[in-house]
CSV table of C-alpha atoms in Angstrom, one decimal:
chain,number,residue,atom,x,y,z
A,1,GLN,CA,-38.7,10.3,-143.1
A,2,LYS,CA,-40.3,10.6,-146.6
A,3,GLU,CA,-43.5,12.9,-146.7
A,4,VAL,CA,-46.4,13.3,-149.0
A,5,GLU,CA,-48.4,16.5,-148.2
A,6,GLN,CA,-52.0,17.3,-149.7
A,7,ASN,CA,-53.8,20.4,-149.3
A,8,SER,CA,-55.8,20.2,-146.4
A,9,GLY,CA,-59.4,20.5,-147.6
A,10,PRO,CA,-62.2,19.9,-147.3
A,11,LEU,CA,-62.6,21.2,-150.9
A,12,SER,CA,-66.0,22.2,-152.4
A,13,VAL,CA,-66.8,22.9,-156.0
A,14,PRO,CA,-70.1,23.5,-157.8
A,15,GLU,CA,-70.9,21.1,-160.5
A,16,GLY,CA,-69.2,21.8,-163.8
A,17,ALA,CA,-66.3,23.4,-162.3
A,18,ILE,CA,-62.7,22.5,-162.1
A,19,ALA,CA,-61.4,20.7,-158.9
A,20,SER,CA,-57.6,21.4,-158.3
A,21,LEU,CA,-55.9,19.0,-155.8
A,22,ASN,CA,-52.4,19.4,-155.1
A,23,CYS,CA,-49.5,17.3,-153.5
A,24,THR,CA,-46.0,17.9,-152.6
A,25,TYR,CA,-43.2,15.3,-151.7
A,26,SER,CA,-40.0,15.6,-149.8
A,27,ASP,CA,-37.9,12.8,-151.5
A,28,ARG,CA,-36.3,14.0,-154.9
A,29,VAL,CA,-35.4,10.6,-156.1
A,30,SER,CA,-39.1,9.6,-156.3
A,31,GLN,CA,-39.9,7.9,-159.5
A,32,SER,CA,-43.7,7.4,-159.9
A,33,PHE,CA,-46.7,9.4,-158.7
A,34,PHE,CA,-50.2,8.3,-158.3
A,35,TRP,CA,-53.8,9.7,-157.6
A,36,TYR,CA,-56.2,7.3,-156.0
A,37,ARG,CA,-60.0,7.9,-155.4
A,38,GLN,CA,-61.7,6.6,-152.2
A,39,TYR,CA,-65.4,6.8,-151.6
A,40,SER,CA,-66.5,6.7,-148.0
A,41,GLY,CA,-66.3,3.1,-146.6
A,42,LYS,CA,-64.4,1.9,-149.9
A,43,SER,CA,-60.9,1.3,-150.6
A,44,PRO,CA,-58.7,3.4,-152.8
A,45,GLU,CA,-59.2,3.0,-156.5
A,46,LEU,CA,-56.3,4.1,-158.7
A,47,ILE,CA,-57.4,6.8,-161.2
A,48,MET,CA,-54.1,8.3,-162.5
A,49,SER,CA,-50.5,7.5,-162.8
A,50,ILE,CA,-47.7,9.9,-164.0
A,51,TYR,CA,-44.0,9.4,-164.5
A,52,SER,CA,-42.4,12.0,-166.1
A,53,ASN,CA,-42.8,15.9,-166.2
A,54,GLY,CA,-45.7,17.6,-167.9
A,55,ASP,CA,-49.3,16.9,-168.1
A,56,LYS,CA,-51.2,13.4,-168.6
A,57,GLU,CA,-54.8,13.5,-169.6
A,58,ASP,CA,-57.3,10.9,-169.1
A,59,GLY,CA,-60.9,11.9,-170.0
A,60,ARG,CA,-61.9,14.6,-167.6
A,61,PHE,CA,-58.8,14.0,-165.2
A,62,THR,CA,-55.4,15.9,-165.9
A,63,ALA,CA,-52.3,14.8,-163.7
A,64,GLN,CA,-49.5,17.6,-163.6
A,65,LEU,CA,-46.0,16.6,-162.5
A,66,ASN,CA,-43.2,19.0,-161.9
A,67,LYS,CA,-40.2,16.9,-160.4
A,68,ALA,CA,-38.0,20.2,-160.1
A,69,SER,CA,-40.7,21.7,-157.4
A,70,GLN,CA,-41.5,18.2,-156.2
A,71,TYR,CA,-45.1,18.9,-156.9
A,72,VAL,CA,-48.1,16.9,-158.5
A,73,SER,CA,-51.5,17.8,-159.0
A,74,LEU,CA,-54.9,16.4,-160.0
A,75,LEU,CA,-57.3,18.6,-162.2
A,76,ILE,CA,-61.0,17.4,-162.7
A,77,ARG,CA,-62.7,19.2,-165.2
A,78,ASP,CA,-66.7,19.3,-165.3
A,79,SER,CA,-66.8,18.2,-161.8
A,80,GLN,CA,-69.7,15.8,-161.1
A,81,PRO,CA,-71.5,14.9,-157.9
A,82,SER,CA,-69.9,11.6,-158.5
A,83,ASP,CA,-66.5,13.0,-158.1
A,84,SER,CA,-67.2,13.7,-154.5
A,85,ALA,CA,-64.6,11.6,-152.6
A,86,THR,CA,-61.3,11.7,-150.9
A,87,TYR,CA,-58.4,11.9,-153.3
A,88,LEU,CA,-55.2,10.2,-152.2
A,89,CYS,CA,-51.5,11.2,-153.6
A,90,ALA,CA,-49.2,8.4,-153.7
A,91,VAL,CA,-45.5,8.6,-154.5
A,92,ASN,CA,-43.2,5.6,-155.3
A,93,THR,CA,-39.6,5.5,-154.4
A,94,GLY,CA,-37.8,2.3,-155.2
A,95,ASN,CA,-40.2,-0.5,-153.7
A,96,GLN,CA,-42.0,1.6,-151.3
A,97,PHE,CA,-45.3,3.9,-151.7
A,98,TYR,CA,-46.0,6.8,-149.6
A,99,PHE,CA,-49.4,8.0,-149.2
A,100,GLY,CA,-50.8,11.5,-148.2
A,101,THR,CA,-53.5,11.9,-145.8
A,102,GLY,CA,-56.1,12.7,-148.5
A,103,THR,CA,-58.1,15.6,-149.7
A,104,SER,CA,-61.8,15.5,-149.5
A,105,LEU,CA,-63.6,16.9,-152.3
A,106,THR,CA,-67.6,17.7,-152.3
A,107,VAL,CA,-69.2,18.7,-155.8
A,108,ILE,CA,-72.3,20.5,-155.1
A,109,PRO,CA,-75.1,20.0,-157.6
B,1,GLU,CA,-58.8,-10.3,-164.8
B,2,ALA,CA,-59.9,-10.9,-160.9
B,3,GLY,CA,-59.0,-8.1,-158.6
B,4,VAL,CA,-57.1,-8.4,-155.1
B,5,ALA,CA,-59.5,-10.4,-152.7
B,6,GLN,CA,-59.8,-10.0,-149.1
B,7,SER,CA,-61.7,-11.7,-146.2
B,8,PRO,CA,-63.3,-11.2,-144.0
B,9,ARG,CA,-64.9,-7.8,-145.0
B,10,TYR,CA,-65.8,-6.9,-141.4
B,11,LYS,CA,-64.5,-8.3,-138.0
B,12,ILE,CA,-65.5,-7.3,-134.6
B,13,ILE,CA,-63.7,-8.6,-131.8
B,14,GLU,CA,-62.7,-7.7,-128.1
B,15,LYS,CA,-59.4,-6.2,-127.0
B,16,ARG,CA,-57.0,-9.0,-126.1
B,17,GLN,CA,-58.5,-11.5,-128.7
B,18,SER,CA,-56.7,-12.4,-131.7
B,19,VAL,CA,-57.9,-11.8,-135.4
B,20,ALA,CA,-56.5,-13.1,-139.0
B,21,PHE,CA,-57.0,-11.5,-142.3
B,22,TRP,CA,-56.6,-13.2,-145.6
B,23,CYS,CA,-55.4,-11.7,-149.0
B,24,ASN,CA,-55.1,-13.1,-152.5
B,25,PRO,CA,-53.5,-10.7,-154.9
B,26,ILE,CA,-54.1,-10.4,-158.5
B,27,SER,CA,-52.6,-13.3,-160.5
B,28,GLY,CA,-48.9,-12.8,-161.5
B,29,HIS,CA,-48.4,-10.1,-159.0
B,30,ALA,CA,-45.4,-10.7,-157.1
B,31,THR,CA,-45.3,-7.9,-154.8
B,32,LEU,CA,-47.9,-7.7,-152.0
B,33,TYR,CA,-48.5,-5.0,-149.3
B,34,TRP,CA,-50.5,-4.9,-146.2
B,35,TYR,CA,-51.6,-1.4,-145.0
B,36,GLN,CA,-53.5,-0.1,-142.1
B,37,GLN,CA,-55.7,2.9,-142.8
B,38,ILE,CA,-57.3,4.5,-139.7
B,39,LEU,CA,-60.4,6.8,-140.4
B,40,GLY,CA,-59.3,10.1,-141.8
B,41,GLN,CA,-55.6,9.3,-142.8
B,42,GLY,CA,-54.0,7.8,-145.7
B,43,PRO,CA,-52.9,4.1,-145.7
B,44,LYS,CA,-49.8,3.3,-143.7
B,45,LEU,CA,-47.6,0.4,-144.8
B,46,LEU,CA,-47.3,-2.4,-142.3
B,47,ILE,CA,-45.4,-5.0,-144.5
B,48,GLN,CA,-44.3,-5.5,-148.2
B,49,PHE,CA,-43.5,-8.9,-149.5
B,50,GLN,CA,-41.7,-9.8,-152.9
B,51,ASN,CA,-42.8,-13.3,-153.6
B,52,ASN,CA,-42.5,-15.1,-150.3
B,53,GLY,CA,-39.9,-12.8,-149.1
B,54,VAL,CA,-40.2,-9.8,-146.7
B,55,VAL,CA,-39.1,-6.5,-148.4
B,56,ASP,CA,-40.1,-4.0,-145.4
B,57,ASP,CA,-41.6,-4.6,-142.1
B,58,SER,CA,-40.0,-1.5,-140.6
B,59,GLN,CA,-43.7,-0.3,-139.5
B,60,LEU,CA,-45.1,-3.8,-138.4
B,61,PRO,CA,-45.7,-3.9,-134.5
B,62,LYS,CA,-43.8,-7.1,-134.2
B,63,ASP,CA,-44.8,-7.6,-130.7
B,64,ARG,CA,-48.5,-8.1,-131.7
B,65,PHE,CA,-48.5,-8.2,-135.7
B,66,SER,CA,-47.4,-11.0,-137.8
B,67,ALA,CA,-47.8,-11.9,-141.5
B,68,GLU,CA,-46.7,-14.5,-144.0
B,69,ARG,CA,-46.9,-15.4,-147.5
B,70,LEU,CA,-45.5,-19.0,-147.4
B,71,LYS,CA,-46.0,-19.8,-151.2
B,72,GLY,CA,-45.6,-16.6,-152.8
B,73,VAL,CA,-49.3,-16.1,-153.5
B,74,ASP,CA,-51.9,-15.5,-150.8
B,75,SER,CA,-50.9,-13.8,-147.3
B,76,THR,CA,-52.3,-13.6,-143.9
B,77,LEU,CA,-51.9,-11.0,-141.4
B,78,LYS,CA,-52.5,-11.8,-137.8
B,79,ILE,CA,-53.0,-9.6,-134.7
B,80,GLN,CA,-52.5,-11.2,-131.4
B,81,PRO,CA,-53.6,-9.7,-128.9
B,82,ALA,CA,-55.5,-6.8,-130.5
B,83,LYS,CA,-55.7,-3.4,-128.8
B,84,LEU,CA,-58.2,-0.7,-129.2
B,85,GLU,CA,-55.9,1.3,-131.3
B,86,ASP,CA,-55.9,-1.4,-133.7
B,87,SER,CA,-59.4,-0.6,-135.1
B,88,ALA,CA,-58.9,0.3,-138.8
B,89,VAL,CA,-59.4,-0.7,-142.1
B,90,TYR,CA,-56.7,-3.3,-143.2
B,91,LEU,CA,-55.9,-3.1,-146.8
B,92,CYS,CA,-54.1,-5.5,-149.1
B,93,ALA,CA,-52.6,-4.3,-152.3
B,94,SER,CA,-50.8,-5.9,-155.3
B,95,ARG,CA,-48.3,-4.8,-157.9
B,96,HIS,CA,-46.8,-6.6,-160.9
B,97,THR,CA,-42.9,-6.0,-161.1
B,98,GLY,CA,-41.1,-7.3,-164.0
B,99,HIS,CA,-39.6,-6.2,-167.4
B,100,GLY,CA,-42.0,-3.5,-169.0
B,101,SER,CA,-44.3,-3.3,-166.0
B,102,TYR,CA,-45.3,0.1,-164.3
B,103,ASN,CA,-45.3,0.6,-160.7
B,104,GLU,CA,-49.2,0.8,-160.2
B,105,GLN,CA,-50.5,-0.9,-157.3
B,106,PHE,CA,-54.0,-2.1,-156.8
B,107,PHE,CA,-56.1,-2.4,-153.6
B,108,GLY,CA,-58.4,-5.1,-152.4
B,109,PRO,CA,-61.9,-4.2,-150.5
B,110,GLY,CA,-60.2,-4.1,-147.3
B,111,THR,CA,-61.2,-5.6,-143.9
B,112,ARG,CA,-62.8,-3.3,-141.5
B,113,LEU,CA,-61.6,-4.3,-137.8
B,114,THR,CA,-63.5,-3.1,-134.6
B,115,VAL,CA,-61.8,-3.9,-131.6
B,116,LEU,CA,-64.1,-3.4,-128.5
């Protein structure tokens, strides 16, 4: 059973702070890693993908991957109330994708 | 580029009735997924198609769920008969596969099913 685990949350941060979301996965041969944002009542929206060890930055978002530790994280800098959502970690192994249960983030104005 | 289309967006039925959901993937995307998402949980894969062939249906409750993608483009997911525990959002996603492509998958808006 391949597992993807995320920090349980809910997570609350003040506006302008850094939000840190964490994810671990069990399958060492996993190849690709994704972060999705899901607003309440909406479908998941892809915000970041990362394929190799290290950091990948896109605007206020930074994804970090450490394959040796089987760990992937998402940092959101200068958090905004519009970032309030559930963040899903997804791991791709071969043709299959495995999702975590999500971490709920609330950014407090 | 148009995204993944799904219909209907909402459906309310009584238990033991049947229901069907439709999905049209992003043009050119060979891989299509159906997920079930129960409130508070991550998406759970029901079935994966590569063109018109099934790649993985290991978590599809085959006694009541069926899916097809006859021409390798759009797909239909059916539930017959529905149970109360089938109340969930049914998400369709697609992914381009091929030389130089990444593994990103994109979701449609989903169909929210309520079984009474």
